[in-house]
Amino acid sequence: MIALYLTQSYTQVVHAKQKKAALEIIECGYLPNEYLSLLSMAAQLRRMFIDLQRVIPAAKSEELYIVLPDFTFRSINCWNYTEHLLSDAAEYAHIPLDRVVYSTPMEFQNKIYHKKTVCLLERSVMEALLEAAKAEGFVVFAIEPASAAFFRVRNIWDDEGMALFIDKES
């Protein structure tokens, strides 16, 4: 698997493979540019995938996960599960449901409550990323917020864990 983490300063690449219940890091690196500022421009985003191929030549044969800063999403929130979950989330974010794509990466249920995390991303951002990836021969498996990593560490809704990000300037 390949993870691309886009930030305002850099684009980090992590190449890993699943080993039982853990990940084995094969290599880490950085693309020569930041691409976060180009999120809605598919033609310019193609350069990101060309650069990825240069950094990790086998990248096209791997599952590709794109991780974006939380602020690029219209809304990331935890909701009580109801049949109106998505329309409620879109209304809260003041955006029509047809202008966003959504994911529900985390679900928490016990005897007292049933909650889902709903992430709303502008449809144009997703379409630009997928169009650029497809043009360069990549298949994107997921586009998700960086905060999802903190919750996946422990899979407990009200108790954050720690995830480590290494800054190339450190």
Tab-separated table of N, CA and C in Angstrom:
chain	number	residue	atom	x	y	z
A	1	MET	N	0.832	-1.175	0.000
A	1	MET	CA	0.000	0.000	0.000
A	1	MET	C	0.877	1.239	0.000
A	2	ILE	N	0.324	2.304	-0.581
A	2	ILE	CA	1.000	3.591	-0.611
A	2	ILE	C	0.064	4.605	0.038
A	3	ALA	N	0.599	5.417	0.935
A	3	ALA	CA	-0.168	6.512	1.521
A	3	ALA	C	0.487	7.819	1.111
A	4	LEU	N	-0.324	8.727	0.580
A	4	LEU	CA	0.122	10.072	0.239
A	4	LEU	C	-0.501	11.014	1.257
A	5	TYR	N	0.309	11.726	2.003
A	5	TYR	CA	-0.184	12.662	3.008
A	5	TYR	C	0.124	14.069	2.517
A	6	LEU	N	-0.908	14.804	2.118
A	6	LEU	CA	-0.746	16.151	1.591
A	6	LEU	C	-0.872	17.161	2.724
A	7	THR	N	0.105	18.048	2.836
A	7	THR	CA	0.051	19.123	3.821
A	7	THR	C	0.312	20.438	3.086
A	8	GLN	N	0.243	21.539	3.816
A	8	GLN	CA	0.514	22.842	3.216
A	8	GLN	C	1.988	23.033	2.888
A	9	SER	N	2.866	22.253	3.506
A	9	SER	CA	4.306	22.423	3.317
A	9	SER	C	4.949	21.353	2.453
A	10	TYR	N	4.403	20.138	2.472
A	10	TYR	CA	5.037	19.027	1.771
A	10	TYR	C	4.016	17.937	1.475
A	11	THR	N	4.440	16.990	0.657
A	11	THR	CA	3.632	15.800	0.371
A	11	THR	C	4.489	14.595	0.745
A	12	GLN	N	4.059	13.881	1.790
A	12	GLN	CA	4.806	12.735	2.294
A	12	GLN	C	4.274	11.447	1.665
A	13	VAL	N	5.175	10.531	1.381
A	13	VAL	CA	4.819	9.235	0.815
A	13	VAL	C	5.300	8.144	1.762
A	14	VAL	N	4.410	7.204	2.066
A	14	VAL	CA	4.788	6.046	2.872
A	14	VAL	C	4.399	4.800	2.092
A	15	HIS	N	5.358	3.928	1.897
A	15	HIS	CA	5.136	2.641	1.224
A	15	HIS	C	5.225	1.570	2.307
A	16	ALA	N	4.158	0.820	2.459
A	16	ALA	CA	4.109	-0.182	3.524
A	16	ALA	C	3.389	-1.424	3.025
A	17	LYS	N	3.523	-2.496	3.788
A	17	LYS	CA	2.727	-3.686	3.493
A	17	LYS	C	2.176	-4.251	4.785
A	18	GLN	N	1.012	-4.854	4.654
A	18	GLN	CA	0.322	-5.410	5.815
A	18	GLN	C	1.012	-6.708	6.218
A	19	LYS	N	1.333	-6.808	7.496
A	19	LYS	CA	1.899	-8.029	8.067
A	19	LYS	C	1.087	-8.379	9.292
A	20	LYS	N	0.243	-9.377	9.171
A	20	LYS	CA	-0.673	-9.772	10.242
A	20	LYS	C	-1.479	-8.563	10.689
A	21	ALA	N	-1.371	-8.153	11.938
A	21	ALA	CA	-2.176	-7.037	12.444
A	21	ALA	C	-1.410	-5.717	12.439
A	22	ALA	N	-0.261	-5.654	11.762
A	22	ALA	CA	0.557	-4.444	11.772
A	22	ALA	C	0.989	-4.085	10.362
A	23	LEU	N	1.580	-2.921	10.233
A	23	LEU	CA	2.139	-2.498	8.959
A	23	LEU	C	3.655	-2.538	9.033
A	24	GLU	N	4.260	-3.002	7.981
A	24	GLU	CA	5.718	-2.957	7.863
A	24	GLU	C	6.046	-1.818	6.905
A	25	ILE	N	6.778	-0.831	7.376
A	25	ILE	CA	7.163	0.302	6.547
A	25	ILE	C	8.312	-0.131	5.642
A	26	ILE	N	8.103	-0.005	4.355
A	26	ILE	CA	9.136	-0.365	3.382
A	26	ILE	C	10.022	0.841	3.095
A	27	GLU	N	9.387	1.982	2.856
A	27	GLU	CA	10.143	3.207	2.631
A	27	GLU	C	9.253	4.419	2.845
A	28	CYS	N	9.885	5.525	3.183
A	28	CYS	CA	9.198	6.807	3.359
A	28	CYS	C	9.960	7.851	2.559
A	29	GLY	N	9.247	8.844	2.130
A	29	GLY	CA	9.913	9.911	1.403
A	29	GLY	C	8.980	11.079	1.182
A	30	TYR	N	9.440	12.024	0.386
A	30	TYR	CA	8.669	13.225	0.098
A	30	TYR	C	8.678	13.476	-1.393
A	31	LEU	N	7.570	13.960	-1.904
A	31	LEU	CA	7.527	14.396	-3.293
A	31	LEU	C	8.174	15.774	-3.349
A	32	PRO	N	8.657	16.181	-4.523
A	32	PRO	CA	9.400	17.445	-4.594
A	32	PRO	C	8.566	18.704	-4.360
A	33	ASN	N	7.241	18.591	-4.365
A	33	ASN	CA	6.379	19.759	-4.199
A	33	ASN	C	5.249	19.459	-3.234
A	34	GLU	N	4.589	20.530	-2.770
A	34	GLU	CA	3.337	20.343	-2.043
A	34	GLU	C	2.230	20.425	-3.084
A	35	TYR	N	1.197	19.639	-2.915
A	35	TYR	CA	0.109	19.603	-3.894
A	35	TYR	C	-1.236	19.969	-3.292
A	36	LEU	N	-1.282	20.241	-2.014
A	36	LEU	CA	-2.534	20.558	-1.351
A	36	LEU	C	-3.218	21.769	-1.983
A	37	SER	N	-2.445	22.752	-2.402
A	37	SER	CA	-3.014	23.963	-2.981
A	37	SER	C	-3.650	23.721	-4.349
A	38	LEU	N	-3.432	22.555	-4.927
A	38	LEU	CA	-3.965	22.240	-6.262
A	38	LEU	C	-5.136	21.264	-6.225
A	39	LEU	N	-5.743	21.078	-5.057
A	39	LEU	CA	-6.731	20.015	-4.887
A	39	LEU	C	-7.871	19.994	-5.887
A	40	SER	N	-8.286	21.104	-6.399
A	40	SER	CA	-9.416	21.074	-7.326
A	40	SER	C	-8.990	21.176	-8.793
A	41	MET	N	-7.703	21.031	-9.063
A	41	MET	CA	-7.193	21.171	-10.426
A	41	MET	C	-6.574	19.859	-10.903
A	42	ALA	N	-7.368	19.053	-11.589
A	42	ALA	CA	-6.928	17.719	-12.001
A	42	ALA	C	-5.685	17.764	-12.890
A	43	ALA	N	-5.620	18.704	-13.821
A	43	ALA	CA	-4.478	18.757	-14.744
A	43	ALA	C	-3.170	18.962	-13.983
A	44	GLN	N	-3.174	19.853	-12.989
A	44	GLN	CA	-1.960	20.102	-12.209
A	44	GLN	C	-1.687	18.959	-11.236
A	45	LEU	N	-2.737	18.301	-10.758
A	45	LEU	CA	-2.544	17.178	-9.830
A	45	LEU	C	-1.894	15.975	-10.511
A	46	ARG	N	-1.972	15.891	-11.815
A	46	ARG	CA	-1.308	14.778	-12.525
A	46	ARG	C	0.178	14.746	-12.194
A	47	ARG	N	0.785	15.909	-12.010
A	47	ARG	CA	2.213	15.994	-11.675
A	47	ARG	C	2.501	15.243	-10.374
A	48	MET	N	1.572	15.275	-9.410
A	48	MET	CA	1.764	14.573	-8.143
A	48	MET	C	1.921	13.071	-8.387
A	49	PHE	N	1.106	12.519	-9.259
A	49	PHE	CA	1.183	11.090	-9.526
A	49	PHE	C	2.401	10.725	-10.369
A	50	ILE	N	2.810	11.630	-11.237
A	50	ILE	CA	4.061	11.421	-11.992
A	50	ILE	C	5.242	11.417	-11.015
A	51	ASP	N	5.250	12.373	-10.087
A	51	ASP	CA	6.316	12.431	-9.074
A	51	ASP	C	6.295	11.190	-8.181
A	52	LEU	N	5.112	10.720	-7.836
A	52	LEU	CA	4.993	9.508	-7.012
A	52	LEU	C	5.628	8.321	-7.715
A	53	GLN	N	5.385	8.189	-9.004
A	53	GLN	CA	5.961	7.092	-9.790
A	53	GLN	C	7.488	7.169	-9.806
A	54	ARG	N	8.027	8.375	-9.814
A	54	ARG	CA	9.488	8.545	-9.789
A	54	ARG	C	10.074	8.154	-8.434
A	55	VAL	N	9.372	8.507	-7.354
A	55	VAL	CA	9.865	8.219	-6.004
A	55	VAL	C	9.725	6.730	-5.677
A	56	ILE	N	8.604	6.133	-6.067
A	56	ILE	CA	8.360	4.703	-5.815
A	56	ILE	C	7.927	4.065	-7.141
A	57	PRO	N	8.868	3.510	-7.887
A	57	PRO	CA	8.569	2.977	-9.218
A	57	PRO	C	7.443	1.924	-9.252
A	58	ALA	N	7.283	1.159	-8.183
A	58	ALA	CA	6.251	0.112	-8.162
A	58	ALA	C	4.891	0.635	-7.686
A	59	ALA	N	4.744	1.936	-7.551
A	59	ALA	CA	3.549	2.515	-6.931
A	59	ALA	C	2.249	2.179	-7.662
A	60	LYS	N	2.277	2.083	-8.979
A	60	LYS	CA	1.043	1.826	-9.726
A	60	LYS	C	0.426	0.474	-9.407
A	61	SER	N	1.214	-0.456	-8.932
A	61	SER	CA	0.684	-1.788	-8.615
A	61	SER	C	0.213	-1.894	-7.162
A	62	GLU	N	0.254	-0.792	-6.422
A	62	GLU	CA	-0.116	-0.785	-4.999
A	62	GLU	C	-1.461	-0.096	-4.778
A	63	GLU	N	-2.109	-0.443	-3.668
A	63	GLU	CA	-3.300	0.287	-3.237
A	63	GLU	C	-2.859	1.681	-2.825
A	64	LEU	N	-3.598	2.713	-3.256
A	64	LEU	CA	-3.215	4.089	-2.969
A	64	LEU	C	-4.244	4.737	-2.048
A	65	TYR	N	-3.773	5.275	-0.937
A	65	TYR	CA	-4.603	5.960	0.043
A	65	TYR	C	-4.138	7.409	0.102
A	66	ILE	N	-5.072	8.337	-0.030
A	66	ILE	CA	-4.740	9.760	0.020
A	66	ILE	C	-5.261	10.316	1.341
A	67	VAL	N	-4.353	10.923	2.102
A	67	VAL	CA	-4.686	11.480	3.414
A	67	VAL	C	-4.590	13.001	3.310
A	68	LEU	N	-5.691	13.659	3.682
A	68	LEU	CA	-5.767	15.112	3.596
A	68	LEU	C	-5.922	15.718	4.984
A	69	PRO	N	-5.432	16.944	5.173
A	69	PRO	CA	-5.657	17.615	6.454
A	69	PRO	C	-7.165	17.765	6.698
A	70	ASP	N	-7.548	17.742	7.937
A	70	ASP	CA	-8.965	17.835	8.284
A	70	ASP	C	-9.624	19.095	7.714
A	71	PHE	N	-8.897	20.205	7.652
A	71	PHE	CA	-9.516	21.453	7.209
A	71	PHE	C	-9.938	21.432	5.741
A	72	THR	N	-9.482	20.450	4.959
A	72	THR	CA	-9.905	20.361	3.559
A	72	THR	C	-11.305	19.759	3.426
A	73	PHE	N	-11.807	19.177	4.488
A	73	PHE	CA	-13.151	18.606	4.485
A	73	PHE	C	-14.149	19.675	4.904
A	74	ARG	N	-15.342	19.631	4.325
A	74	ARG	CA	-16.387	20.586	4.705
A	74	ARG	C	-16.849	20.353	6.135
A	75	SER	N	-16.836	19.088	6.557
A	75	SER	CA	-17.252	18.766	7.919
A	75	SER	C	-16.700	17.406	8.303
A	76	ILE	N	-16.262	17.305	9.544
A	76	ILE	CA	-15.908	16.023	10.164
A	76	ILE	C	-16.538	16.084	11.538
A	77	ASN	N	-17.487	15.188	11.778
A	77	ASN	CA	-18.199	15.265	13.031
A	77	ASN	C	-18.736	13.894	13.399
A	78	CYS	N	-18.963	13.697	14.664
A	78	CYS	CA	-19.534	12.448	15.160
A	78	CYS	C	-21.016	12.683	15.429
A	79	TRP	N	-21.859	11.811	14.895
A	79	TRP	CA	-23.307	11.981	14.956
A	79	TRP	C	-23.964	10.765	15.576
A	80	ASN	N	-25.080	11.010	16.249
A	80	ASN	CA	-25.934	9.899	16.645
A	80	ASN	C	-26.513	9.306	15.375
A	81	TYR	N	-26.491	7.996	15.284
A	81	TYR	CA	-26.967	7.344	14.070
A	81	TYR	C	-28.487	7.450	13.969
A	82	THR	N	-28.952	8.000	12.845
A	82	THR	CA	-30.377	8.049	12.525
A	82	THR	C	-30.513	7.803	11.035
A	83	GLU	N	-31.726	7.649	10.565
A	83	GLU	CA	-31.926	7.447	9.126
A	83	GLU	C	-31.642	8.723	8.337
A	84	HIS	N	-31.588	9.877	9.013
A	84	HIS	CA	-31.322	11.158	8.356
A	84	HIS	C	-29.885	11.628	8.571
A	85	LEU	N	-29.022	10.725	8.904
A	85	LEU	CA	-27.649	11.056	9.272
A	85	LEU	C	-26.965	11.951	8.237
A	86	LEU	N	-26.963	11.564	6.971
A	86	LEU	CA	-26.233	12.315	5.943
A	86	LEU	C	-26.866	13.671	5.664
A	87	SER	N	-28.177	13.727	5.577
A	87	SER	CA	-28.826	15.022	5.325
A	87	SER	C	-28.624	15.960	6.519
A	88	ASP	N	-28.636	15.426	7.726
A	88	ASP	CA	-28.366	16.243	8.911
A	88	ASP	C	-26.939	16.803	8.877
A	89	ALA	N	-25.982	15.961	8.494
A	89	ALA	CA	-24.578	16.395	8.434
A	89	ALA	C	-24.386	17.468	7.364
A	90	ALA	N	-25.011	17.296	6.207
A	90	ALA	CA	-24.900	18.290	5.134
A	90	ALA	C	-25.563	19.599	5.530
A	91	GLU	N	-26.695	19.515	6.165
A	91	GLU	CA	-27.389	20.731	6.620
A	91	GLU	C	-26.528	21.481	7.641
A	92	TYR	N	-25.918	20.743	8.545
A	92	TYR	CA	-25.035	21.347	9.548
A	92	TYR	C	-23.863	22.062	8.880
A	93	ALA	N	-23.337	21.491	7.785
A	93	ALA	CA	-22.196	22.070	7.064
A	93	ALA	C	-22.632	23.141	6.062
A	94	HIS	N	-23.929	23.387	5.953
A	94	HIS	CA	-24.470	24.393	5.036
A	94	HIS	C	-24.065	24.134	3.590
A	95	ILE	N	-24.231	22.887	3.156
A	95	ILE	CA	-23.908	22.530	1.779
A	95	ILE	C	-24.910	21.472	1.313
A	96	PRO	N	-25.361	21.581	0.069
A	96	PRO	CA	-26.282	20.555	-0.443
A	96	PRO	C	-25.585	19.190	-0.501
A	97	LEU	N	-26.328	18.170	-0.176
A	97	LEU	CA	-25.774	16.813	-0.142
A	97	LEU	C	-25.216	16.385	-1.496
A	98	ASP	N	-25.768	16.897	-2.597
A	98	ASP	CA	-25.287	16.508	-3.926
A	98	ASP	C	-23.950	17.161	-4.292
A	99	ARG	N	-23.444	18.103	-3.484
A	99	ARG	CA	-22.148	18.743	-3.745
A	99	ARG	C	-21.007	18.131	-2.947
A	100	VAL	N	-21.309	17.113	-2.145
A	100	VAL	CA	-20.277	16.477	-1.337
A	100	VAL	C	-20.295	14.967	-1.532
A	101	VAL	N	-19.171	14.360	-1.197
A	101	VAL	CA	-19.102	12.909	-1.044
A	101	VAL	C	-18.851	12.684	0.437
A	102	TYR	N	-19.215	11.539	0.920
A	102	TYR	CA	-19.100	11.306	2.349
A	102	TYR	C	-18.453	9.961	2.620
A	103	SER	N	-17.902	9.857	3.798
A	103	SER	CA	-17.444	8.570	4.301
A	103	SER	C	-17.808	8.514	5.773
A	104	THR	N	-17.940	7.328	6.272
A	104	THR	CA	-18.204	7.120	7.697
A	104	THR	C	-17.142	6.149	8.200
A	105	PRO	N	-15.920	6.666	8.404
A	105	PRO	CA	-14.796	5.786	8.720
A	105	PRO	C	-14.862	5.118	10.088
A	106	MET	N	-15.583	5.711	11.010
A	106	MET	CA	-15.622	5.146	12.355
A	106	MET	C	-17.067	4.994	12.800
A	107	GLU	N	-17.316	3.869	13.441
A	107	GLU	CA	-18.635	3.627	14.011
A	107	GLU	C	-18.444	3.090	15.414
A	108	PHE	N	-19.238	3.592	16.327
A	108	PHE	CA	-19.133	3.211	17.723
A	108	PHE	C	-20.523	2.859	18.220
A	109	GLN	N	-20.625	1.679	18.775
A	109	GLN	CA	-21.933	1.255	19.251
A	109	GLN	C	-21.774	0.468	20.538
A	110	ASN	N	-22.619	0.788	21.494
A	110	ASN	CA	-22.715	-0.002	22.708
A	110	ASN	C	-24.187	-0.029	23.112
A	111	LYS	N	-24.492	-0.418	24.294
A	111	LYS	CA	-25.895	-0.520	24.716
A	111	LYS	C	-26.564	0.846	24.832
A	112	ILE	N	-25.780	1.901	25.028
A	112	ILE	CA	-26.337	3.226	25.272
A	112	ILE	C	-26.441	4.065	23.996
A	113	TYR	N	-25.437	4.033	23.146
A	113	TYR	CA	-25.459	4.888	21.964
A	113	TYR	C	-24.924	4.173	20.726
A	114	HIS	N	-25.266	4.756	19.575
A	114	HIS	CA	-24.770	4.313	18.284
A	114	HIS	C	-24.358	5.578	17.540
A	115	LYS	N	-23.059	5.746	17.329
A	115	LYS	CA	-22.536	6.956	16.702
A	115	LYS	C	-21.721	6.600	15.470
A	116	LYS	N	-21.722	7.522	14.515
A	116	LYS	CA	-20.894	7.391	13.316
A	116	LYS	C	-20.175	8.707	13.078
A	117	THR	N	-18.941	8.605	12.659
A	117	THR	CA	-18.207	9.783	12.222
A	117	THR	C	-18.536	9.987	10.755
A	118	VAL	N	-18.946	11.186	10.403
A	118	VAL	CA	-19.275	11.519	9.021
A	118	VAL	C	-18.289	12.569	8.527
A	119	CYS	N	-17.622	12.259	7.425
A	119	CYS	CA	-16.677	13.179	6.795
A	119	CYS	C	-17.273	13.614	5.461
A	120	LEU	N	-17.415	14.923	5.269
A	120	LEU	CA	-17.954	15.469	4.022
A	120	LEU	C	-16.837	16.177	3.265
A	121	LEU	N	-16.602	15.745	2.041
A	121	LEU	CA	-15.575	16.330	1.184
A	121	LEU	C	-16.250	16.873	-0.071
A	122	GLU	N	-15.834	18.049	-0.512
A	122	GLU	CA	-16.397	18.614	-1.748
A	122	GLU	C	-16.214	17.607	-2.877
A	123	ARG	N	-17.278	17.351	-3.611
A	123	ARG	CA	-17.239	16.403	-4.727
A	123	ARG	C	-16.173	16.797	-5.753
A	124	SER	N	-15.979	18.095	-5.979
A	124	SER	CA	-14.997	18.550	-6.968
A	124	SER	C	-13.570	18.156	-6.580
A	125	VAL	N	-13.274	18.127	-5.286
A	125	VAL	CA	-11.942	17.722	-4.819
A	125	VAL	C	-11.727	16.239	-5.102
A	126	MET	N	-12.717	15.417	-4.752
A	126	MET	CA	-12.602	13.982	-5.010
A	126	MET	C	-12.478	13.707	-6.507
A	127	GLU	N	-13.297	14.368	-7.303
A	127	GLU	CA	-13.256	14.137	-8.748
A	127	GLU	C	-11.917	14.528	-9.353
A	128	ALA	N	-11.335	15.646	-8.902
A	128	ALA	CA	-10.027	16.068	-9.415
A	128	ALA	C	-8.940	15.055	-9.056
A	129	LEU	N	-8.947	14.576	-7.820
A	129	LEU	CA	-7.951	13.572	-7.404
A	129	LEU	C	-8.101	12.278	-8.198
A	130	LEU	N	-9.335	11.804	-8.348
A	130	LEU	CA	-9.563	10.550	-9.072
A	130	LEU	C	-9.246	10.678	-10.557
A	131	GLU	N	-9.589	11.816	-11.152
A	131	GLU	CA	-9.296	12.045	-12.571
A	131	GLU	C	-7.788	12.058	-12.819
A	132	ALA	N	-7.050	12.763	-11.971
A	132	ALA	CA	-5.592	12.835	-12.124
A	132	ALA	C	-4.950	11.464	-11.899
A	133	ALA	N	-5.422	10.741	-10.894
A	133	ALA	CA	-4.872	9.409	-10.613
A	133	ALA	C	-5.132	8.466	-11.783
A	134	LYS	N	-6.348	8.468	-12.284
A	134	LYS	CA	-6.704	7.585	-13.406
A	134	LYS	C	-5.885	7.918	-14.648
A	135	ALA	N	-5.688	9.203	-14.922
A	135	ALA	CA	-4.912	9.619	-16.091
A	135	ALA	C	-3.480	9.096	-16.047
A	136	GLU	N	-2.960	8.896	-14.842
A	136	GLU	CA	-1.591	8.399	-14.691
A	136	GLU	C	-1.534	6.913	-14.343
A	137	GLY	N	-2.675	6.230	-14.372
A	137	GLY	CA	-2.695	4.781	-14.173
A	137	GLY	C	-2.749	4.311	-12.729
A	138	PHE	N	-3.183	5.167	-11.813
A	138	PHE	CA	-3.294	4.794	-10.401
A	138	PHE	C	-4.749	4.537	-10.043
A	139	VAL	N	-4.956	3.673	-9.059
A	139	VAL	CA	-6.281	3.421	-8.521
A	139	VAL	C	-6.271	3.868	-7.065
A	140	VAL	N	-7.155	4.795	-6.729
A	140	VAL	CA	-7.251	5.318	-5.366
A	140	VAL	C	-8.230	4.458	-4.582
A	141	PHE	N	-7.791	3.934	-3.459
A	141	PHE	CA	-8.639	3.104	-2.608
A	141	PHE	C	-9.395	3.923	-1.583
A	142	ALA	N	-8.816	5.031	-1.124
A	142	ALA	CA	-9.497	5.851	-0.126
A	142	ALA	C	-8.921	7.258	-0.117
A	143	ILE	N	-9.795	8.220	0.221
A	143	ILE	CA	-9.401	9.596	0.492
A	143	ILE	C	-9.981	9.883	1.862
A	144	GLU	N	-9.119	10.193	2.819
A	144	GLU	CA	-9.635	10.363	4.177
A	144	GLU	C	-8.889	11.448	4.939
A	145	PRO	N	-9.498	11.923	6.034
A	145	PRO	CA	-8.850	12.959	6.840
A	145	PRO	C	-7.732	12.384	7.702
A	146	ALA	N	-6.757	13.211	7.993
A	146	ALA	CA	-5.628	12.777	8.819
A	146	ALA	C	-6.079	12.355	10.215
A	147	SER	N	-7.120	12.975	10.733
A	147	SER	CA	-7.554	12.654	12.094
A	147	SER	C	-8.039	11.212	12.229
A	148	ALA	N	-8.426	10.582	11.140
A	148	ALA	CA	-8.895	9.192	11.221
A	148	ALA	C	-7.816	8.287	11.816
A	149	ALA	N	-6.550	8.614	11.562
A	149	ALA	CA	-5.455	7.794	12.102
A	149	ALA	C	-5.436	7.815	13.625
A	150	PHE	N	-5.753	8.951	14.217
A	150	PHE	CA	-5.739	9.047	15.674
A	150	PHE	C	-6.788	8.135	16.303
A	151	PHE	N	-7.948	8.064	15.690
A	151	PHE	CA	-9.003	7.234	16.247
A	151	PHE	C	-8.795	5.756	15.946
A	152	ARG	N	-8.202	5.442	14.812
A	152	ARG	CA	-7.982	4.038	14.467
A	152	ARG	C	-6.938	3.379	15.355
A	153	VAL	N	-6.083	4.173	15.947
A	153	VAL	CA	-5.055	3.620	16.828
A	153	VAL	C	-5.687	2.763	17.914
A	154	ARG	N	-6.787	3.249	18.499
A	154	ARG	CA	-7.402	2.531	19.617
A	154	ARG	C	-8.831	2.096	19.354
A	155	ASN	N	-9.475	2.679	18.328
A	155	ASN	CA	-10.858	2.382	17.981
A	155	ASN	C	-11.810	2.593	19.162
A	156	ILE	N	-11.557	3.657	19.903
A	156	ILE	CA	-12.427	4.042	21.011
A	156	ILE	C	-12.863	5.479	20.741
A	157	TRP	N	-14.154	5.696	20.679
A	157	TRP	CA	-14.694	6.983	20.245
A	157	TRP	C	-14.233	8.153	21.101
A	158	ASP	N	-14.253	8.028	22.414
A	158	ASP	CA	-13.973	9.181	23.260
A	158	ASP	C	-12.574	9.153	23.885
A	159	ASP	N	-11.645	8.454	23.257
A	159	ASP	CA	-10.290	8.351	23.795
A	159	ASP	C	-9.298	8.335	22.636
A	160	GLU	N	-8.679	9.490	22.372
A	160	GLU	CA	-7.741	9.566	21.256
A	160	GLU	C	-6.436	8.860	21.584
A	161	GLY	N	-5.820	8.304	20.555
A	161	GLY	CA	-4.494	7.710	20.684
A	161	GLY	C	-3.485	8.637	20.034
A	162	MET	N	-2.272	8.191	19.924
A	162	MET	CA	-1.217	9.010	19.343
A	162	MET	C	-0.765	8.397	18.028
A	163	ALA	N	-0.639	9.212	17.015
A	163	ALA	CA	-0.058	8.791	15.736
A	163	ALA	C	1.178	9.649	15.530
A	164	LEU	N	2.177	9.094	14.892
A	164	LEU	CA	3.444	9.786	14.715
A	164	LEU	C	3.598	10.234	13.268
A	165	PHE	N	3.857	11.523	13.068
A	165	PHE	CA	4.169	12.056	11.755
A	165	PHE	C	5.570	12.649	11.852
A	166	ILE	N	6.406	12.308	10.918
A	166	ILE	CA	7.786	12.774	10.944
A	166	ILE	C	7.933	13.917	9.960
A	167	ASP	N	8.382	15.063	10.440
A	167	ASP	CA	8.558	16.239	9.615
A	167	ASP	C	9.980	16.220	9.061
A	168	LYS	N	10.133	16.413	7.760
A	168	LYS	CA	11.458	16.349	7.159
A	168	LYS	C	12.389	17.459	7.645
A	169	GLU	N	11.817	18.513	8.243
A	169	GLU	CA	12.626	19.617	8.764
A	169	GLU	C	13.187	19.311	10.151
A	170	SER	N	12.710	18.259	10.802
A	170	SER	CA	13.131	17.949	12.177
A	170	SER	C	14.485	17.277	12.199
